[in-house]
Coordinates of C-alpha atoms and ligand atoms in Angstrom, one line a residue:
Chain A
M1 CA -3.0 119.9 -22.0
I2 CA -5.6 117.4 -23.1
P3 CA -6.5 116.1 -19.3
D4 CA -7.3 119.5 -18.5
Y5 CA -9.7 120.2 -21.7
L6 CA -11.5 116.8 -21.2
A7 CA -12.2 118.0 -17.3
E8 CA -13.5 121.4 -18.9
F9 CA -15.9 119.6 -21.5
F10 CA -17.2 117.3 -19.0
G11 CA -17.5 119.8 -16.3
N12 CA -16.1 117.4 -13.8
K13 CA -12.4 116.8 -13.3
F14 CA -12.6 112.8 -12.0
I15 CA -14.3 112.2 -15.4
G16 CA -12.1 113.8 -17.5
Y17 CA -9.0 112.7 -15.7
L18 CA -10.5 109.3 -15.9
I19 CA -11.1 109.4 -19.7
A20 CA -7.5 111.1 -20.2
A21 CA -6.1 108.3 -18.4
A22 CA -7.5 105.6 -20.2
L23 CA -6.6 107.3 -23.6
P24 CA -3.3 105.6 -23.5
L25 CA -4.8 102.3 -22.9
F26 CA -7.0 102.2 -25.5
L27 CA -5.3 104.5 -28.2
W28 CA -1.8 103.2 -27.6
I29 CA -1.0 99.9 -25.6
L30 CA -3.6 97.5 -27.0
P31 CA -2.8 98.5 -30.7
Y32 CA 0.6 98.5 -29.6
A33 CA 0.8 95.4 -28.1
L34 CA -1.1 93.4 -30.8
Y35 CA 1.4 94.8 -33.6
A36 CA 4.5 94.3 -31.2
V37 CA 3.9 91.0 -30.9
Y38 CA 3.5 90.7 -34.7
A39 CA 6.4 92.3 -35.0
E40 CA 8.3 90.5 -32.7
R41 CA 7.0 87.4 -35.2
K42 CA 8.2 88.7 -38.1
V43 CA 11.3 89.9 -36.8
S44 CA 12.3 86.7 -35.4
A45 CA 11.1 84.9 -38.9
F46 CA 13.1 87.4 -40.9
M47 CA 16.4 87.3 -38.7
Q48 CA 16.0 83.1 -39.3
D49 CA 15.3 83.4 -43.1
R50 CA 12.0 82.5 -42.4
I51 CA 8.6 84.1 -43.5
G52 CA 6.4 84.3 -40.1
P53 CA 3.3 84.4 -40.1
N54 CA 1.2 85.3 -43.3
R55 CA -2.0 83.7 -43.3
V56 CA -4.4 85.6 -41.5
G57 CA -4.8 89.0 -43.8
P58 CA -2.3 90.5 -46.0
K59 CA 1.2 89.6 -44.8
G60 CA -0.3 88.1 -41.7
L61 CA -1.4 91.4 -40.1
F62 CA -4.5 90.0 -38.5
Q63 CA -2.4 87.2 -36.8
T64 CA -2.5 88.5 -33.2
I65 CA -5.9 89.6 -33.5
A66 CA -7.1 86.0 -34.2
D67 CA -4.6 85.0 -31.5
I68 CA -6.5 87.7 -29.0
L69 CA -9.6 86.0 -30.0
K70 CA -8.5 82.5 -29.6
L71 CA -7.2 83.5 -26.0
I72 CA -10.8 84.8 -25.2
Q73 CA -12.3 81.7 -26.0
K74 CA -9.9 79.4 -23.9
E75 CA -11.1 78.3 -20.3
D76 CA -9.6 80.0 -17.4
I77 CA -7.9 77.4 -15.6
V78 CA -6.7 78.0 -11.9
P79 CA -5.1 75.0 -10.9
A80 CA -6.4 73.0 -8.0
S81 CA -3.6 73.7 -5.8
A82 CA -3.1 77.3 -6.6
D83 CA -3.1 80.2 -4.2
K84 CA -6.6 81.3 -5.4
P85 CA -6.6 85.1 -4.5
L86 CA -2.9 85.6 -5.5
F87 CA -3.3 83.7 -8.8
V88 CA -6.3 86.0 -9.9
M89 CA -5.1 88.8 -8.8
A90 CA -0.9 88.5 -10.3
P91 CA -1.8 89.5 -13.8
Y92 CA -3.8 92.6 -12.9
V93 CA -1.0 93.5 -10.6
I94 CA 1.4 93.5 -13.1
F95 CA -0.4 95.2 -15.7
A96 CA -1.2 97.7 -13.3
G97 CA 2.4 98.4 -12.2
T98 CA 2.9 98.7 -16.5
F99 CA -0.1 100.5 -17.0
A100 CA 0.8 103.3 -14.0
A101 CA 3.8 103.9 -15.6
F102 CA 2.0 105.3 -18.9
A103 CA 0.5 107.9 -16.7
A104 CA 4.0 110.3 -16.6
L105 CA 4.8 109.6 -20.2
P106 CA 4.7 112.5 -22.4
F107 CA 3.3 111.6 -25.3
S108 CA 3.0 115.3 -26.5
S109 CA 3.4 118.5 -25.4
I110 CA -0.3 118.6 -24.9
Y111 CA -0.8 115.1 -23.8
I112 CA 0.9 113.6 -20.2
G113 CA -1.3 112.0 -17.9
S114 CA 0.2 113.3 -14.9
N115 CA 2.6 116.2 -15.4
I116 CA 4.6 115.6 -12.0
N117 CA 7.9 116.8 -11.2
L118 CA 8.9 113.6 -10.6
G119 CA 8.2 111.9 -13.4
V120 CA 11.1 109.7 -13.6
F121 CA 11.6 108.7 -10.2
Y122 CA 7.6 107.6 -10.0
I123 CA 8.1 105.6 -13.5
M124 CA 10.9 103.9 -12.2
A125 CA 9.3 103.2 -8.8
V126 CA 6.0 101.6 -10.5
S127 CA 7.7 100.0 -13.0
S128 CA 9.6 97.8 -10.5
F129 CA 6.1 97.0 -8.8
S130 CA 5.6 94.6 -11.4
V131 CA 8.5 92.5 -9.5
V132 CA 5.2 91.8 -7.0
G133 CA 3.2 90.6 -9.4
I134 CA 5.6 88.2 -10.8
L135 CA 6.7 87.1 -7.6
M136 CA 3.1 86.6 -6.8
A137 CA 2.3 84.7 -10.1
G138 CA 5.2 82.4 -9.5
W139 CA 4.3 81.5 -5.8
A140 CA 0.7 81.2 -6.4
G141 CA 0.9 78.5 -9.4
N142 CA 2.4 76.1 -7.0
N143 CA 4.6 74.9 -9.6
K144 CA 8.4 74.8 -8.9
Y145 CA 9.3 76.0 -12.5
S146 CA 7.1 79.1 -11.8
L147 CA 8.7 79.5 -8.1
Y148 CA 11.8 79.4 -9.9
G149 CA 11.6 81.7 -12.5
A150 CA 9.8 84.3 -10.0
M151 CA 12.8 84.0 -7.8
R152 CA 15.1 84.5 -10.6
S153 CA 13.0 87.3 -11.9
V154 CA 13.0 89.2 -8.5
A155 CA 16.9 88.8 -8.4
Q156 CA 17.4 89.9 -11.8
I157 CA 15.2 92.9 -11.3
V158 CA 16.4 94.3 -8.1
S159 CA 20.0 93.9 -9.2
Y160 CA 19.5 95.7 -12.4
E161 CA 17.3 98.4 -10.5
V162 CA 21.3 99.7 -9.6
P163 CA 23.2 100.3 -12.5
A164 CA 19.6 101.5 -14.2
L165 CA 19.2 104.1 -11.5
L166 CA 22.8 105.1 -11.3
A167 CA 22.8 105.7 -15.4
I168 CA 19.3 108.0 -15.2
V169 CA 20.8 109.5 -12.3
S170 CA 23.9 110.8 -14.0
A171 CA 21.8 111.8 -16.9
V172 CA 19.5 113.8 -14.3
M173 CA 22.4 115.3 -13.0
V174 CA 23.0 117.2 -16.4
I175 CA 19.3 117.9 -17.1
G176 CA 18.9 119.2 -14.0
S177 CA 15.1 117.8 -13.5
L178 CA 13.0 115.1 -13.0
N179 CA 9.8 116.1 -14.9
L180 CA 9.6 114.3 -18.4
N181 CA 7.6 116.9 -20.3
E182 CA 10.3 119.4 -19.0
I183 CA 13.2 117.1 -20.2
S184 CA 11.5 116.9 -23.8
E185 CA 11.1 120.5 -23.8
M186 CA 14.6 121.1 -23.4
Q187 CA 15.5 119.2 -26.0
T188 CA 14.0 121.3 -28.6
A189 CA 14.6 121.9 -32.1
Y190 CA 17.1 119.6 -33.8
F191 CA 18.7 116.1 -32.9
W192 CA 22.1 117.9 -31.7
N193 CA 20.3 119.1 -28.9
W194 CA 19.4 115.8 -27.6
W195 CA 20.5 114.9 -24.2
I196 CA 22.8 111.9 -26.0
F197 CA 24.4 114.5 -28.3
G198 CA 25.2 116.7 -25.3
G199 CA 21.6 118.5 -25.1
P200 CA 21.3 122.2 -25.6
V201 CA 24.2 123.1 -23.5
V202 CA 26.9 125.5 -25.3
G203 CA 30.5 125.1 -25.6
I204 CA 32.9 122.4 -25.0
K205 CA 30.7 121.1 -22.2
K206 CA 28.2 120.0 -24.9
F207 CA 31.1 117.8 -26.5
L208 CA 32.6 116.3 -23.4
L209 CA 29.0 115.4 -22.5
I210 CA 28.4 112.8 -25.7
I211 CA 30.7 110.0 -24.3
P212 CA 29.5 110.1 -20.7
M213 CA 25.8 110.3 -22.0
T214 CA 25.9 107.5 -24.3
I215 CA 27.8 105.2 -21.6
A216 CA 24.9 106.1 -19.6
F217 CA 22.5 105.3 -22.2
I218 CA 23.9 101.9 -23.0
I219 CA 24.0 101.1 -19.4
F220 CA 20.3 102.3 -19.0
F221 CA 19.4 100.2 -22.1
I222 CA 21.1 96.9 -21.0
A223 CA 19.7 97.5 -17.4
S224 CA 16.3 98.2 -18.9
L225 CA 16.4 95.0 -21.1
A226 CA 17.0 92.9 -17.8
E227 CA 14.1 94.7 -16.2
V228 CA 11.4 93.5 -18.7
N229 CA 13.1 90.1 -19.0
R230 CA 13.8 90.3 -22.3
T231 CA 16.8 88.1 -24.0
P232 CA 19.4 88.4 -23.4
F233 CA 18.2 88.5 -19.9
D234 CA 15.2 86.4 -20.1
I235 CA 16.5 83.6 -17.4
P236 CA 12.8 84.1 -15.5
E237 CA 10.7 82.8 -18.6
A238 CA 13.6 80.9 -19.9
E239 CA 11.6 78.6 -22.2
S240 CA 13.8 75.7 -22.3
E241 CA 14.7 75.1 -18.7
L242 CA 11.5 76.4 -16.9
V243 CA 8.9 76.3 -19.2
A244 CA 7.5 79.4 -19.2
G245 CA 8.5 81.0 -15.9
F246 CA 6.4 82.6 -13.8
H247 CA 3.2 82.2 -16.5
T248 CA 3.5 78.6 -16.8
E249 CA 0.3 77.8 -15.1
Y250 CA -1.5 80.9 -16.6
T251 CA -4.2 80.2 -19.9
G252 CA -6.6 82.6 -21.6
M253 CA -7.0 85.9 -21.0
K254 CA -4.6 85.8 -17.7
F255 CA -2.1 84.6 -20.1
A256 CA -2.8 87.5 -22.4
M257 CA -2.5 89.7 -19.8
F258 CA 1.2 89.0 -18.9
F259 CA 2.1 89.5 -22.7
L260 CA 0.2 92.8 -22.6
A261 CA 2.5 93.9 -19.8
E262 CA 5.5 92.6 -21.4
Y263 CA 5.1 94.2 -24.4
G264 CA 3.8 97.7 -22.4
N265 CA 7.1 97.4 -20.4
M266 CA 9.5 97.3 -23.6
F267 CA 7.7 100.3 -24.5
V268 CA 7.6 101.9 -21.0
V269 CA 11.5 101.7 -21.0
S270 CA 12.0 102.6 -24.3
A271 CA 10.1 105.7 -23.6
I272 CA 11.9 106.5 -20.7
S273 CA 15.3 106.0 -22.9
V274 CA 13.8 108.2 -25.8
S275 CA 12.5 111.0 -23.2
I276 CA 15.9 111.3 -21.3
F277 CA 18.1 110.7 -24.1
F278 CA 16.5 111.0 -27.6
G279 CA 14.4 114.3 -27.5
G280 CA 11.0 112.8 -26.0
W281 CA 8.4 113.9 -28.1
Q282 CA 10.8 116.5 -30.2
S283 CA 11.1 116.4 -33.9
P284 CA 14.8 115.4 -35.0
F285 CA 14.3 118.0 -37.8
G286 CA 12.0 120.8 -36.8
Y287 CA 8.3 120.5 -37.4
L288 CA 6.2 120.2 -40.5
G289 CA 3.2 122.3 -39.2
N290 CA 5.6 125.3 -38.3
S291 CA 6.9 125.6 -41.9
L292 CA 3.4 125.1 -42.8
G293 CA 1.8 127.1 -40.5
I294 CA -0.6 124.6 -39.3
S295 CA -0.5 124.9 -35.4
W296 CA -2.8 121.9 -34.7
L297 CA -0.1 119.8 -36.6
I298 CA 2.3 120.0 -34.1
P299 CA 1.3 118.0 -31.6
V300 CA 0.3 115.2 -33.9
E301 CA 3.8 115.3 -35.3
Q302 CA 4.9 115.2 -31.5
V303 CA 2.9 112.2 -30.9
F304 CA 4.2 110.9 -33.9
W305 CA 7.9 111.1 -32.9
F306 CA 7.1 110.0 -29.7
L307 CA 5.7 106.8 -30.4
F308 CA 8.1 106.4 -33.4
K309 CA 11.1 106.7 -31.3
G310 CA 9.8 104.7 -28.7
S311 CA 9.0 101.6 -31.4
L312 CA 12.3 102.1 -33.0
L313 CA 13.9 101.4 -29.7
V314 CA 11.2 98.3 -28.8
L315 CA 12.8 97.0 -32.2
V316 CA 16.3 97.2 -31.3
Q317 CA 15.1 95.3 -28.1
M318 CA 13.6 92.8 -30.6
W319 CA 16.9 92.8 -32.8
L320 CA 18.7 92.1 -29.5
R321 CA 16.5 89.1 -28.5
W322 CA 16.9 87.3 -31.4
T323 CA 20.7 88.0 -31.7
L324 CA 21.9 86.8 -28.2
P325 CA 21.7 83.8 -26.3
R326 CA 20.4 83.5 -22.8
L327 CA 22.7 84.5 -19.9
R328 CA 23.5 82.0 -16.9
V329 CA 22.5 82.9 -13.5
D330 CA 26.0 83.9 -12.7
Q331 CA 26.5 85.8 -15.8
L332 CA 24.0 87.7 -14.9
M333 CA 24.7 88.7 -12.1
T334 CA 28.2 89.3 -13.1
V335 CA 27.6 91.7 -15.8
C336 CA 25.1 93.9 -13.7
W337 CA 27.5 93.7 -10.4
K338 CA 31.0 93.6 -11.8
Y339 CA 30.3 95.4 -15.0
L340 CA 27.6 97.7 -15.0
T341 CA 27.6 99.1 -11.6
P342 CA 31.2 100.1 -11.8
Y343 CA 31.0 101.9 -15.0
A344 CA 27.9 103.6 -14.1
F345 CA 29.4 104.9 -10.8
I346 CA 32.5 106.1 -13.2
N347 CA 30.3 107.3 -15.2
L348 CA 28.4 109.2 -12.6
V349 CA 31.4 110.8 -11.1
L350 CA 32.5 111.6 -14.8
I351 CA 29.1 113.5 -15.5
G352 CA 29.7 114.8 -12.0
I353 CA 33.2 116.2 -12.8
I354 CA 31.9 117.7 -16.4
T355 CA 28.8 119.6 -14.5
L356 CA 30.8 121.2 -12.2
F357 CA 32.1 123.6 -14.9
Chain B
M1 CA 42.3 95.5 -14.8
K2 CA 43.4 94.9 -18.3
E3 CA 41.6 92.0 -18.3
Y4 CA 38.7 93.5 -17.1
L5 CA 38.7 95.9 -19.9
K6 CA 39.0 93.5 -22.1
N7 CA 36.0 91.8 -21.2
T8 CA 34.1 94.6 -21.3
W9 CA 35.4 95.6 -24.8
L10 CA 34.9 91.9 -26.1
G11 CA 31.4 92.0 -24.5
I12 CA 30.0 95.2 -26.7
Y13 CA 32.3 94.0 -29.7
T14 CA 30.8 90.5 -29.6
V15 CA 27.2 92.0 -29.4
L16 CA 27.7 94.3 -32.4
V17 CA 29.1 91.6 -34.7
G18 CA 26.0 89.5 -33.8
M19 CA 23.8 92.4 -34.2
K20 CA 25.1 92.8 -37.6
V21 CA 24.8 89.0 -38.7
T22 CA 21.3 89.1 -37.6
I23 CA 20.1 92.3 -39.4
S24 CA 21.9 90.8 -42.7
H25 CA 19.7 87.9 -42.3
L26 CA 16.9 90.4 -42.8
F27 CA 17.6 91.3 -46.4
K28 CA 18.4 87.5 -47.2
P29 CA 16.1 85.5 -49.4
K30 CA 13.5 83.4 -47.2
V31 CA 14.2 79.6 -47.0
T32 CA 10.7 78.9 -46.3
I33 CA 8.9 76.3 -48.8
Q34 CA 5.1 77.3 -48.1
Y35 CA 4.0 73.4 -48.3
P36 CA 0.5 73.2 -49.4
D37 CA 0.9 75.8 -51.7
V38 CA 4.5 75.3 -53.0
R39 CA 6.2 71.8 -53.4
V40 CA 9.5 70.6 -53.6
K41 CA 10.2 68.4 -56.6
L42 CA 10.7 65.0 -55.5
P43 CA 14.0 63.2 -56.1
E44 CA 13.6 60.9 -58.9
R45 CA 13.8 57.7 -56.8
A46 CA 11.8 58.9 -54.2
R47 CA 9.6 56.1 -52.5
N48 CA 6.2 57.0 -51.8
R49 CA 3.0 55.2 -52.2
L50 CA 3.1 51.9 -54.3
Y51 CA 1.0 51.7 -57.2
V52 CA 0.1 48.2 -58.9
N53 CA -1.0 48.0 -62.8
I54 CA -2.7 45.3 -62.3
D55 CA -3.0 44.6 -65.9
D56 CA -0.1 43.5 -66.0
C57 CA 0.5 41.5 -63.0
I58 CA 0.8 37.8 -63.6
G59 CA 0.0 36.9 -59.9
C60 CA 3.7 35.4 -59.4
D61 CA 3.7 36.4 -55.6
Q62 CA 7.2 37.4 -55.5
C63 CA 6.8 40.8 -54.3
S64 CA 4.7 39.6 -51.4
R65 CA 7.6 37.1 -50.5
A66 CA 10.1 40.1 -50.9
C67 CA 8.3 42.3 -48.6
P68 CA 9.7 42.5 -44.9
V69 CA 6.7 43.3 -43.1
D70 CA 4.5 40.9 -45.1
C71 CA 2.1 43.6 -46.1
I72 CA 1.1 42.5 -49.5
T73 CA -1.3 39.7 -49.7
I74 CA -2.0 37.7 -52.8
E75 CA -4.4 35.2 -53.8
T76 CA -4.4 33.7 -57.1
V77 CA -6.7 31.6 -59.0
K78 CA -5.5 29.6 -62.2
A79 CA -7.1 30.3 -65.5
V80 CA -9.1 27.3 -67.0
P81 CA -8.4 26.5 -70.7
G82 CA -10.2 28.3 -72.8
E83 CA -10.0 31.5 -70.8
D84 CA -8.0 33.6 -72.3
L85 CA -6.1 36.4 -70.0
G86 CA -4.1 38.1 -72.4
T87 CA -0.6 38.8 -72.5
T88 CA 1.4 41.7 -70.1
S89 CA 2.8 44.7 -71.6
N90 CA 6.4 43.1 -72.1
G91 CA 5.0 39.8 -73.9
K92 CA 4.6 37.2 -70.7
R93 CA 1.5 35.5 -71.0
K94 CA -1.0 35.6 -68.1
A95 CA -1.9 32.2 -66.2
L96 CA -3.7 33.3 -63.2
W97 CA -6.2 35.4 -62.0
V98 CA -5.3 37.3 -59.4
T99 CA -8.3 37.4 -57.0
K100 CA -7.1 39.3 -54.6
F101 CA -4.0 42.1 -54.0
D102 CA -4.1 44.3 -50.9
I103 CA -1.2 46.2 -49.8
D104 CA -1.8 47.4 -46.3
I105 CA -0.1 50.7 -47.0
A106 CA 0.0 51.2 -43.1
K107 CA 2.3 48.6 -42.3
C108 CA 4.5 49.4 -45.4
C109 CA 7.9 50.7 -44.6
Y110 CA 8.9 51.6 -48.1
C111 CA 11.8 50.0 -48.6
G112 CA 11.2 49.3 -52.2
L113 CA 12.0 45.7 -52.1
C114 CA 8.6 44.5 -53.5
V115 CA 9.4 46.8 -56.7
Y116 CA 12.8 44.9 -57.7
P117 CA 11.7 41.5 -58.1
C118 CA 8.6 42.0 -60.3
P119 CA 9.2 40.2 -63.8
T120 CA 6.7 42.5 -65.2
E121 CA 7.6 45.7 -63.6
C122 CA 4.1 46.4 -62.6
I123 CA 4.5 47.4 -59.0
W124 CA 6.3 50.7 -58.4
M125 CA 6.3 53.8 -56.3
T126 CA 4.7 57.0 -57.1
D127 CA 5.0 60.4 -56.1
V128 CA 2.0 60.3 -54.0
Y129 CA 2.8 60.9 -50.4
E130 CA -0.4 62.7 -49.0
F131 CA -2.8 59.8 -48.1
S132 CA -3.8 60.1 -44.6
E133 CA -6.8 58.4 -43.5
Y134 CA -9.3 58.9 -40.7
N135 CA -10.2 55.3 -40.8
R136 CA -7.6 52.6 -40.7
D137 CA -9.0 50.3 -42.7
N138 CA -8.9 52.6 -45.9
L139 CA -5.2 52.4 -46.1
I140 CA -5.6 48.8 -47.5
Y141 CA -5.3 49.1 -50.9
H142 CA -7.2 46.9 -53.0
F143 CA -5.8 46.7 -56.3
S144 CA -7.3 43.4 -57.9
N145 CA -9.6 44.6 -60.9
L146 CA -12.2 41.8 -60.4
T147 CA -14.9 42.2 -58.3
P148 CA -15.7 39.8 -55.2
E149 CA -18.3 38.3 -57.5
E150 CA -16.2 37.7 -60.0
A151 CA -13.5 36.1 -58.1
E152 CA -16.0 33.8 -56.4
Q153 CA -16.8 33.2 -60.0
K154 CA -13.0 32.3 -61.3
K155 CA -13.0 30.0 -57.9
L156 CA -15.6 28.1 -58.6
N157 CA -14.7 27.9 -62.4
Y158 CA -11.6 26.6 -61.4
Q159 CA -13.6 24.1 -58.9
K160 CA -15.9 22.8 -61.8
F161 CA -12.5 22.4 -64.1
E162 CA -10.5 20.1 -61.5
E163 CA -13.6 18.4 -60.6
E164 CA -14.1 17.7 -64.4
K165 CA -10.8 16.8 -65.0
A166 CA -10.8 14.2 -61.9
R167 CA -13.8 12.7 -63.3
Q168 CA -12.3 12.4 -67.0
K169 CA -9.1 10.9 -65.3
A170 CA -10.9 8.6 -63.2
A171 CA -13.1 8.0 -66.3
V172 CA -9.9 6.9 -68.5
Q173 CA -8.6 4.7 -65.8
A174 CA -11.5 2.5 -65.4
V175 CA -11.3 2.0 -69.3
N176 CA -7.6 1.4 -69.3
N177 CA -7.5 -0.8 -66.3
P178 CA -10.9 -2.1 -66.1
N179 CA -10.0 -5.2 -63.7
K180 CA -8.3 -3.2 -61.1
Q181 CA -10.6 -1.9 -58.4
D182 CA -10.8 1.6 -58.3
S183 CA -8.3 2.9 -56.0
G184 CA -8.8 6.9 -56.3
N185 CA -7.0 9.1 -58.1
L186 CA -3.7 8.5 -57.5
S187 CA -2.1 8.3 -61.3
Ligands
SF4_401 S1 7.8 48.9 -50.1 FE1 8.5 47.6 -48.4 S2 7.3 47.2 -46.8 FE2 6.3 48.4 -48.6 S3 5.3 46.5 -49.8 FE3 6.9 46.9 -50.8 S4 8.4 45.2 -49.7 FE4 6.8 45.9 -48.2
SF4_402 S1 5.9 40.8 -58.5 FE1 5.0 41.6 -60.4 S2 3.8 40.1 -61.3 FE2 4.2 39.4 -59.5 S3 2.5 39.5 -58.0 FE3 3.6 40.9 -57.4 S4 3.3 42.7 -58.9 FE4 2.0 40.9 -59.6

């Protein structure tokens, strides 16, 4: 495990763990967010038959870097009537929630920030921490639209947590572990051992599990879209109604922080889906390192597969965003309470019955 | 219950239909025209910036009178005998010096009404549409090919000619009716 290795290398547990904790931030979140924004713009452009950014660098690859450089130079405006401490703190609170979730993500068999037994539970808990940040941001900006966005966001995230957790619980009932690293390890070898395909269970049970697991995944995926405020559930930041929702009053780097957090969150929820349903860091068809006999290649491949699968799900989120229109508030609540939650419950019971045998 | 299941099915199904539509657009040709690099060919009768071929202009002022926003200002001076202004390309004899031909393109509404009445077809729409300026005065286009000094000269010439004519007339009158009082140039 890399954290232990680093701790040994520096002769100090604290420094080692600190550096290990910062690794995903610098090696993944920042570059990923930069290129996720780029991908989002390209995907939206392609879906609308446009070209998208193509001026800065080859194919516009440096567009978001230029944007960030621009945002850094912007004046940092705090509105005169804003609640200053809350206003300044909010972006960091939101980002902290996102970043904290990365601690329990198993990037590879040798790297997981914190190999805790309650991984899934922990991530679900800290990622809803961002609700506090959103409410802070909306309230502190002293702008009616921000507050409106924040209120909607809170209502939305709190209600969608129910089907999301029910879906996760039903999956965890089969899996029997909350440790994401362990969950990933179970789905070893080939993709038919992924939990969405019934996992490494043998016999008829495996086939019985496929449908409930798929339903669980779909429910979790829809609910997670709502939790990261993506279209069709983007009413908290509905541009056409609320300017930009809770981050209307923010400028410069604080604004960029919100974006970083949003894209970070997208990856976190995708990573949870990947770890639980799609084999985590396991390769779908065996490892190149194994067949070539290069043992150090395996963890690298695992990192690749994990990030690849996560990014793929992020792309699906973008795909959905540019496909669907925004739901109304009442429709949002209908989808959550009248559809997702009952289905999640039925699914839970179904999986419970299947696991009995 | 049936309604409920139907709704669920419709929800999932319609989302999938939408996703199919959007993904199919990934592979469609792009419609973007990257404007400063690529330009669309303008329609043949597109109306853009005006141009006046002053060599053909006979100074008849018809364009200016046709203009609904009065953005063409024309001043002319008659040519004195002996000055040959030549002819226009369609054979009309030019008899007026066009000392001033200004078009305030900032006011122009591109209606094209000035183009039609021109007897020599010397005012027309070009295909230039990029002519923004930092200073509004630069949008007043001067088409007259006479310098201000030359224009002044022409005016002076004409005045002199008129005076000359008046004097001659007076002289002729004096010769013809010697007993009549010189009652001015009213002939
Ligand atoms: S195009 Fe119309 S508005 Fe412009 S100068 Fe000619 S008559 Fe006037
Ligand atoms: S109508 Fe033609 S000839 Fe007459 S003043 Fe205008 S441009 Fe000159």
